[in-house]
mmCIF file of C-alpha atoms in Angstrom:
data_model
loop_
_atom_site.group_PDB
_atom_site.id
_atom_site.type_symbol
_atom_site.label_atom_id
_atom_site.label_comp_id
_atom_site.label_asym_id
_atom_site.label_seq_id
_atom_site.Cartn_x
_atom_site.Cartn_y
_atom_site.Cartn_z
ATOM 1 C CA UNK A 1 -177.548 -44.001 -109.645
ATOM 2 C CA UNK A 2 -178.487 -47.288 -110.089
ATOM 3 C CA UNK A 3 -182.448 -48.478 -111.115
ATOM 4 C CA UNK A 4 -183.247 -45.629 -112.962
ATOM 5 C CA UNK A 5 -186.559 -43.837 -112.473
ATOM 6 C CA UNK A 6 -189.172 -43.585 -115.114
ATOM 7 C CA UNK A 7 -192.170 -41.266 -114.429
ATOM 8 C CA UNK A 8 -195.349 -43.357 -115.663
ATOM 9 C CA UNK A 9 -197.310 -40.982 -117.726
ATOM 10 C CA UNK A 10 -195.328 -38.063 -116.138
ATOM 11 C CA UNK A 11 -195.344 -37.579 -112.572
ATOM 12 C CA UNK A 12 -199.044 -39.198 -112.654
ATOM 13 C CA UNK A 13 -199.495 -39.888 -108.928
ATOM 14 C CA UNK A 14 -200.192 -36.185 -108.245
ATOM 15 C CA UNK A 15 -201.003 -34.827 -111.761
ATOM 16 C CA UNK A 16 -203.134 -35.845 -114.573
ATOM 17 C CA UNK A 17 -201.423 -38.610 -116.314
ATOM 18 C CA UNK A 18 -199.815 -37.548 -120.159
ATOM 19 C CA UNK A 19 -200.280 -34.211 -119.541
ATOM 20 C CA UNK A 20 -197.591 -31.153 -119.781
ATOM 21 C CA UNK A 21 -198.231 -30.539 -116.046
ATOM 22 C CA UNK A 22 -197.460 -34.588 -115.106
ATOM 23 C CA UNK A 23 -194.707 -34.188 -117.790
ATOM 24 C CA UNK A 24 -193.083 -30.647 -116.004
ATOM 25 C CA UNK A 25 -193.872 -31.987 -112.867
ATOM 26 C CA UNK A 26 -191.277 -35.063 -113.032
ATOM 27 C CA UNK A 27 -188.607 -33.273 -115.302
ATOM 28 C CA UNK A 28 -188.482 -30.815 -112.468
ATOM 29 C CA UNK A 29 -187.216 -33.591 -110.134
ATOM 30 C CA UNK A 30 -183.707 -34.021 -110.866
ATOM 31 C CA UNK A 31 -183.486 -37.912 -110.475
ATOM 32 C CA UNK A 32 -186.083 -38.637 -113.249
ATOM 33 C CA UNK A 33 -184.189 -39.502 -116.071
ATOM 34 C CA UNK A 34 -186.620 -41.358 -118.383
ATOM 35 C CA UNK A 35 -190.395 -40.677 -118.578
ATOM 36 C CA UNK A 36 -192.695 -42.861 -120.388
ATOM 37 C CA UNK A 37 -195.953 -41.809 -122.280
ATOM 38 C CA UNK A 38 -198.687 -43.254 -124.775
ATOM 39 C CA UNK A 39 -199.052 -42.059 -128.299
ATOM 40 C CA UNK A 40 -202.286 -42.259 -130.961
ATOM 41 C CA UNK A 41 -203.333 -40.834 -133.976
ATOM 42 C CA UNK A 42 -206.310 -38.091 -134.692
ATOM 43 C CA UNK A 43 -208.134 -38.547 -136.881
ATOM 44 C CA UNK A 44 -206.588 -36.378 -139.112
ATOM 45 C CA UNK A 45 -203.021 -38.408 -138.538
ATOM 46 C CA UNK A 46 -201.581 -36.234 -135.564
ATOM 47 C CA UNK A 47 -199.767 -37.759 -132.965
ATOM 48 C CA UNK A 48 -201.016 -37.650 -129.379
ATOM 49 C CA UNK A 49 -200.158 -38.740 -126.193
ATOM 50 C CA UNK A 50 -203.265 -40.288 -124.293
ATOM 51 C CA UNK A 51 -203.010 -43.625 -122.953
ATOM 52 C CA UNK A 52 -206.805 -45.147 -122.977
ATOM 53 C CA UNK A 53 -208.383 -45.853 -126.637
ATOM 54 C CA UNK A 54 -211.129 -43.759 -125.283
ATOM 55 C CA UNK A 55 -211.464 -40.440 -124.047
ATOM 56 C CA UNK A 56 -213.825 -40.928 -121.114
ATOM 57 C CA UNK A 57 -211.398 -41.890 -118.288
ATOM 58 C CA UNK A 58 -209.178 -38.578 -118.621
ATOM 59 C CA UNK A 59 -210.715 -35.703 -120.296
ATOM 60 C CA UNK A 60 -214.083 -33.757 -120.535
ATOM 61 C CA UNK A 61 -214.862 -35.840 -124.297
ATOM 62 C CA UNK A 62 -216.190 -39.182 -124.722
ATOM 63 C CA UNK A 63 -215.831 -41.904 -127.600
ATOM 64 C CA UNK A 64 -212.674 -43.111 -129.262
ATOM 65 C CA UNK A 65 -209.375 -40.515 -129.535
ATOM 66 C CA UNK A 66 -209.357 -41.258 -133.500
ATOM 67 C CA UNK A 67 -212.530 -40.622 -134.130
ATOM 68 C CA UNK A 68 -211.886 -36.830 -133.108
ATOM 69 C CA UNK A 69 -209.955 -34.159 -135.110
ATOM 70 C CA UNK A 70 -206.466 -32.700 -133.376
ATOM 71 C CA UNK A 71 -208.811 -29.262 -133.396
ATOM 72 C CA UNK A 72 -211.735 -31.332 -131.198
ATOM 73 C CA UNK A 73 -209.543 -32.229 -129.132
ATOM 74 C CA UNK A 74 -207.794 -29.297 -128.228
ATOM 75 C CA UNK A 75 -211.222 -28.313 -126.947
ATOM 76 C CA UNK A 76 -211.054 -31.414 -124.000
ATOM 77 C CA UNK A 77 -210.448 -30.655 -120.477
ATOM 78 C CA UNK A 78 -207.754 -33.519 -119.788
ATOM 79 C CA UNK A 79 -206.733 -32.319 -115.990
ATOM 80 C CA UNK A 80 -210.009 -31.332 -114.190
ATOM 81 C CA UNK A 81 -210.577 -35.419 -112.933
ATOM 82 C CA UNK A 82 -207.823 -35.081 -111.200
ATOM 83 C CA UNK A 83 -208.090 -31.771 -109.524
ATOM 84 C CA UNK A 84 -209.206 -28.254 -109.317
ATOM 85 C CA UNK A 85 -205.952 -26.892 -109.676
ATOM 86 C CA UNK A 86 -205.479 -28.962 -112.928
ATOM 87 C CA UNK A 87 -208.532 -27.599 -114.805
ATOM 88 C CA UNK A 88 -208.055 -26.940 -118.436
ATOM 89 C CA UNK A 89 -204.878 -29.711 -119.191
ATOM 90 C CA UNK A 90 -205.111 -30.630 -122.778
ATOM 91 C CA UNK A 91 -204.356 -33.976 -124.364
ATOM 92 C CA UNK A 92 -200.637 -32.801 -125.253
ATOM 93 C CA UNK A 93 -199.577 -33.626 -129.609
ATOM 94 C CA UNK A 94 -196.039 -35.514 -129.312
ATOM 95 C CA UNK A 95 -194.609 -32.582 -130.485
ATOM 96 C CA UNK A 96 -195.086 -30.881 -127.364
ATOM 97 C CA UNK A 97 -193.847 -33.378 -125.784
ATOM 98 C CA UNK A 98 -191.349 -33.859 -127.682
ATOM 99 C CA UNK A 99 -190.158 -30.186 -127.263
ATOM 100 C CA UNK A 100 -190.563 -30.084 -123.564
ATOM 101 C CA UNK A 101 -188.031 -33.270 -123.131
ATOM 102 C CA UNK A 102 -185.448 -32.489 -125.836
ATOM 103 C CA UNK A 103 -182.123 -32.679 -123.893
ATOM 104 C CA UNK A 104 -183.212 -32.764 -120.555
ATOM 105 C CA UNK A 105 -185.126 -36.376 -120.182
ATOM 106 C CA UNK A 106 -185.413 -39.609 -122.024
ATOM 107 C CA UNK A 107 -188.702 -41.207 -123.319
ATOM 108 C CA UNK A 108 -189.888 -44.059 -123.863
ATOM 109 C CA UNK A 109 -192.783 -44.127 -125.865
ATOM 110 C CA UNK A 110 -195.420 -46.846 -126.175
ATOM 111 C CA UNK A 111 -197.558 -46.910 -129.594
ATOM 112 C CA UNK A 112 -200.906 -47.531 -128.318
ATOM 113 C CA UNK A 113 -201.986 -49.386 -131.332
ATOM 114 C CA UNK A 114 -203.374 -53.373 -132.235
ATOM 115 C CA UNK A 115 -203.778 -54.382 -135.422
ATOM 116 C CA UNK A 116 -204.507 -52.079 -138.094
ATOM 117 C CA UNK A 117 -206.559 -49.379 -135.714
ATOM 118 C CA UNK A 118 -203.613 -47.134 -136.558
ATOM 119 C CA UNK A 119 -202.094 -46.380 -139.850
ATOM 120 C CA UNK A 120 -199.471 -44.498 -140.155
ATOM 121 C CA UNK A 121 -198.129 -44.670 -136.361
ATOM 122 C CA UNK A 122 -195.529 -45.581 -137.011
ATOM 123 C CA UNK A 123 -194.228 -43.001 -139.419
ATOM 124 C CA UNK A 124 -195.579 -39.989 -137.951
ATOM 125 C CA UNK A 125 -193.799 -40.609 -134.258
ATOM 126 C CA UNK A 126 -190.387 -41.430 -135.461
ATOM 127 C CA UNK A 127 -190.914 -38.214 -138.372
ATOM 128 C CA UNK A 128 -190.921 -36.367 -134.721
ATOM 129 C CA UNK A 129 -188.506 -37.977 -133.033
ATOM 130 C CA UNK A 130 -186.031 -37.377 -135.934
ATOM 131 C CA UNK A 131 -187.216 -33.903 -136.175
ATOM 132 C CA UNK A 132 -186.145 -33.281 -132.687
ATOM 133 C CA UNK A 133 -182.931 -35.258 -133.146
ATOM 134 C CA UNK A 134 -183.901 -37.715 -130.081
ATOM 135 C CA UNK A 135 -183.136 -40.603 -132.279
ATOM 136 C CA UNK A 136 -180.668 -41.751 -129.562
ATOM 137 C CA UNK A 137 -182.740 -40.610 -125.953
ATOM 138 C CA UNK A 138 -186.266 -42.972 -127.298
ATOM 139 C CA UNK A 139 -186.823 -45.830 -126.868
ATOM 140 C CA UNK A 140 -189.996 -47.009 -128.958
ATOM 141 C CA UNK A 141 -192.401 -49.792 -127.308
ATOM 142 C CA UNK A 142 -195.816 -51.513 -127.796
ATOM 143 C CA UNK A 143 -197.626 -54.688 -127.207
ATOM 144 C CA UNK A 144 -197.937 -54.799 -130.627
ATOM 145 C CA UNK A 145 -195.474 -56.798 -132.874
ATOM 146 C CA UNK A 146 -196.676 -55.635 -135.678
ATOM 147 C CA UNK A 147 -195.933 -51.940 -134.453
ATOM 148 C CA UNK A 148 -192.557 -53.328 -133.865
ATOM 149 C CA UNK A 149 -191.889 -54.548 -137.129
ATOM 150 C CA UNK A 150 -192.760 -52.182 -138.914
ATOM 151 C CA UNK A 151 -190.560 -49.267 -136.740
ATOM 152 C CA UNK A 152 -187.524 -51.409 -137.440
ATOM 153 C CA UNK A 153 -188.148 -51.563 -141.547
ATOM 154 C CA UNK A 154 -188.844 -47.963 -141.344
ATOM 155 C CA UNK A 155 -185.784 -47.116 -139.282
ATOM 156 C CA UNK A 156 -183.686 -49.865 -138.002
ATOM 157 C CA UNK A 157 -181.708 -47.298 -136.250
ATOM 158 C CA UNK A 158 -184.507 -47.087 -133.187
ATOM 159 C CA UNK A 159 -184.257 -48.840 -130.493
ATOM 160 C CA UNK A 160 -187.403 -50.846 -130.486
ATOM 161 C CA UNK A 161 -188.822 -52.679 -126.881
ATOM 162 C CA UNK A 162 -191.455 -55.533 -126.310
ATOM 163 C CA UNK A 163 -194.807 -54.883 -123.799
ATOM 164 C CA UNK A 164 -195.363 -57.696 -121.847
ATOM 165 C CA UNK A 165 -197.407 -58.719 -118.425
ATOM 166 C CA UNK A 166 -196.315 -61.959 -118.486
ATOM 167 C CA UNK A 167 -193.506 -64.692 -118.961
ATOM 168 C CA UNK A 168 -193.648 -66.845 -121.803
ATOM 169 C CA UNK A 169 -190.251 -68.958 -121.922
ATOM 170 C CA UNK A 170 -189.153 -68.379 -125.258
ATOM 171 C CA UNK A 171 -188.226 -65.116 -124.006
ATOM 172 C CA UNK A 172 -185.201 -64.108 -124.986
ATOM 173 C CA UNK A 173 -185.449 -65.615 -128.577
ATOM 174 C CA UNK A 174 -188.719 -64.075 -128.907
ATOM 175 C CA UNK A 175 -187.163 -60.554 -128.189
ATOM 176 C CA UNK A 176 -184.321 -61.598 -130.967
ATOM 177 C CA UNK A 177 -186.628 -61.727 -133.871
ATOM 178 C CA UNK A 178 -187.957 -58.758 -132.868
ATOM 179 C CA UNK A 179 -184.859 -56.808 -133.480
ATOM 180 C CA UNK A 180 -186.155 -55.943 -129.349
ATOM 181 C CA UNK A 181 -183.253 -54.548 -127.153
ATOM 182 C CA UNK A 182 -185.740 -53.296 -124.977
ATOM 183 C CA UNK A 183 -188.151 -55.486 -122.386
ATOM 184 C CA UNK A 184 -190.869 -53.216 -120.327
ATOM 185 C CA UNK A 185 -192.190 -56.341 -118.029
ATOM 186 C CA UNK A 186 -195.070 -56.095 -115.492
ATOM 187 C CA UNK A 187 -193.093 -56.252 -112.454
ATOM 188 C CA UNK A 188 -194.816 -59.417 -110.286
ATOM 189 C CA UNK A 189 -193.433 -61.349 -113.883
ATOM 190 C CA UNK A 190 -189.348 -60.952 -113.006
ATOM 191 C CA UNK A 191 -187.633 -62.953 -110.560
ATOM 192 C CA UNK A 192 -183.585 -62.702 -110.874
ATOM 193 C CA UNK A 193 -183.398 -65.437 -113.075
ATOM 194 C CA UNK A 194 -185.017 -64.271 -115.691
ATOM 195 C CA UNK A 195 -183.435 -60.448 -114.778
ATOM 196 C CA UNK A 196 -180.587 -61.590 -115.155
ATOM 197 C CA UNK A 197 -180.317 -63.869 -118.418
ATOM 198 C CA UNK A 198 -182.456 -60.966 -120.144
ATOM 199 C CA UNK A 199 -179.228 -58.880 -118.987
ATOM 200 C CA UNK A 200 -177.133 -61.222 -119.837
ATOM 201 C CA UNK A 201 -178.602 -61.565 -123.268
ATOM 202 C CA UNK A 202 -178.297 -57.022 -123.563
ATOM 203 C CA UNK A 203 -181.326 -56.456 -123.206
ATOM 204 C CA UNK A 204 -182.485 -53.403 -121.306
ATOM 205 C CA UNK A 205 -185.225 -54.153 -118.591
ATOM 206 C CA UNK A 206 -187.642 -51.888 -117.489
ATOM 207 C CA UNK A 207 -189.828 -53.268 -114.546
ATOM 208 C CA UNK A 208 -193.861 -51.777 -114.320
ATOM 209 C CA UNK A 209 -195.700 -50.290 -112.499
ATOM 210 C CA UNK A 210 -194.548 -50.264 -109.353
ATOM 211 C CA UNK A 211 -195.264 -47.244 -106.395
ATOM 212 C CA UNK A 212 -194.301 -48.892 -102.625
ATOM 213 C CA UNK A 213 -190.530 -48.958 -101.885
ATOM 214 C CA UNK A 214 -191.227 -52.454 -101.118
ATOM 215 C CA UNK A 215 -191.539 -53.063 -104.660
ATOM 216 C CA UNK A 216 -189.066 -51.488 -105.295
ATOM 217 C CA UNK A 217 -186.846 -52.734 -103.705
ATOM 218 C CA UNK A 218 -187.452 -56.088 -104.794
ATOM 219 C CA UNK A 219 -187.080 -55.084 -108.020
ATOM 220 C CA UNK A 220 -183.522 -53.301 -106.803
ATOM 221 C CA UNK A 221 -182.193 -56.516 -105.269
ATOM 222 C CA UNK A 222 -182.389 -58.223 -108.213
ATOM 223 C CA UNK A 223 -180.093 -56.042 -110.222
ATOM 224 C CA UNK A 224 -179.141 -52.902 -110.287
ATOM 225 C CA UNK A 225 -179.558 -52.083 -113.893
ATOM 226 C CA UNK A 226 -183.419 -52.665 -114.037
ATOM 227 C CA UNK A 227 -185.118 -49.016 -114.339
ATOM 228 C CA UNK A 228 -187.927 -48.664 -112.133
ATOM 229 C CA UNK A 229 -191.633 -47.116 -113.804
ATOM 230 C CA UNK A 230 -193.005 -45.726 -110.736
ATOM 231 C CA UNK A 231 -196.292 -43.520 -110.693
ATOM 232 C CA UNK A 232 -194.997 -41.781 -107.930
ATOM 233 C CA UNK A 233 -191.211 -40.538 -108.496
ATOM 234 C CA UNK A 234 -191.081 -38.930 -105.077
ATOM 235 C CA UNK A 235 -191.558 -42.738 -103.340
ATOM 236 C CA UNK A 236 -188.868 -44.073 -105.676
ATOM 237 C CA UNK A 237 -186.796 -40.716 -104.442
ATOM 238 C CA UNK A 238 -187.769 -41.984 -100.608
ATOM 239 C CA UNK A 239 -186.425 -45.755 -101.391
ATOM 240 C CA UNK A 240 -183.219 -45.173 -102.893
ATOM 241 C CA UNK A 241 -182.051 -41.596 -101.000
ATOM 242 C CA UNK A 242 -178.421 -40.087 -102.604
#
């Protein structure tokens, strides 16, 4: 199957993003081979799966994720905002998502951090991935280059990827300096020339976030090797039948 489907925060077009409901819905589709998830740390150092630094948009809570303990986050509703059917969905721990995914789907785990916001995040995430023996099924990605460097310092065997929404001229050399073998790039920044250059350098390229057939076909025309990250795996399925 070409242009592999990556479910962005799970099947987030239909279920509340980064919840077990969204992950189960994505994994119920046999063509979803990857999921993209976001991880941060609680006040007591537990890696949890949530995108925003603040709780306000996707949960019944408010304030910063990092200001709350795991026990406090457990009490929040992370599903009702998407629909009454999802009332009672919680913010999952990274452990729960790894347990669900293990042996079934590969994960792009984004470290949601900036500077020294989350000391110990990289260590906590790598320890849990190793606990499930998923080192070969995971890529650790981030906008934050410091976080990617720390991953390589802790365990150089882990695959890492830079996330970009832009098009710097020195991209291949920048990735090489960071020891990244993966690039997660906002899809409007990608064209055939850049895609070919990156692939020839041995970089796995993922384009995000594409929810329409036209956009998916544009990326597919560049190369069958580019992963397509989408909130709508069902649209991917209709675009690439068989």
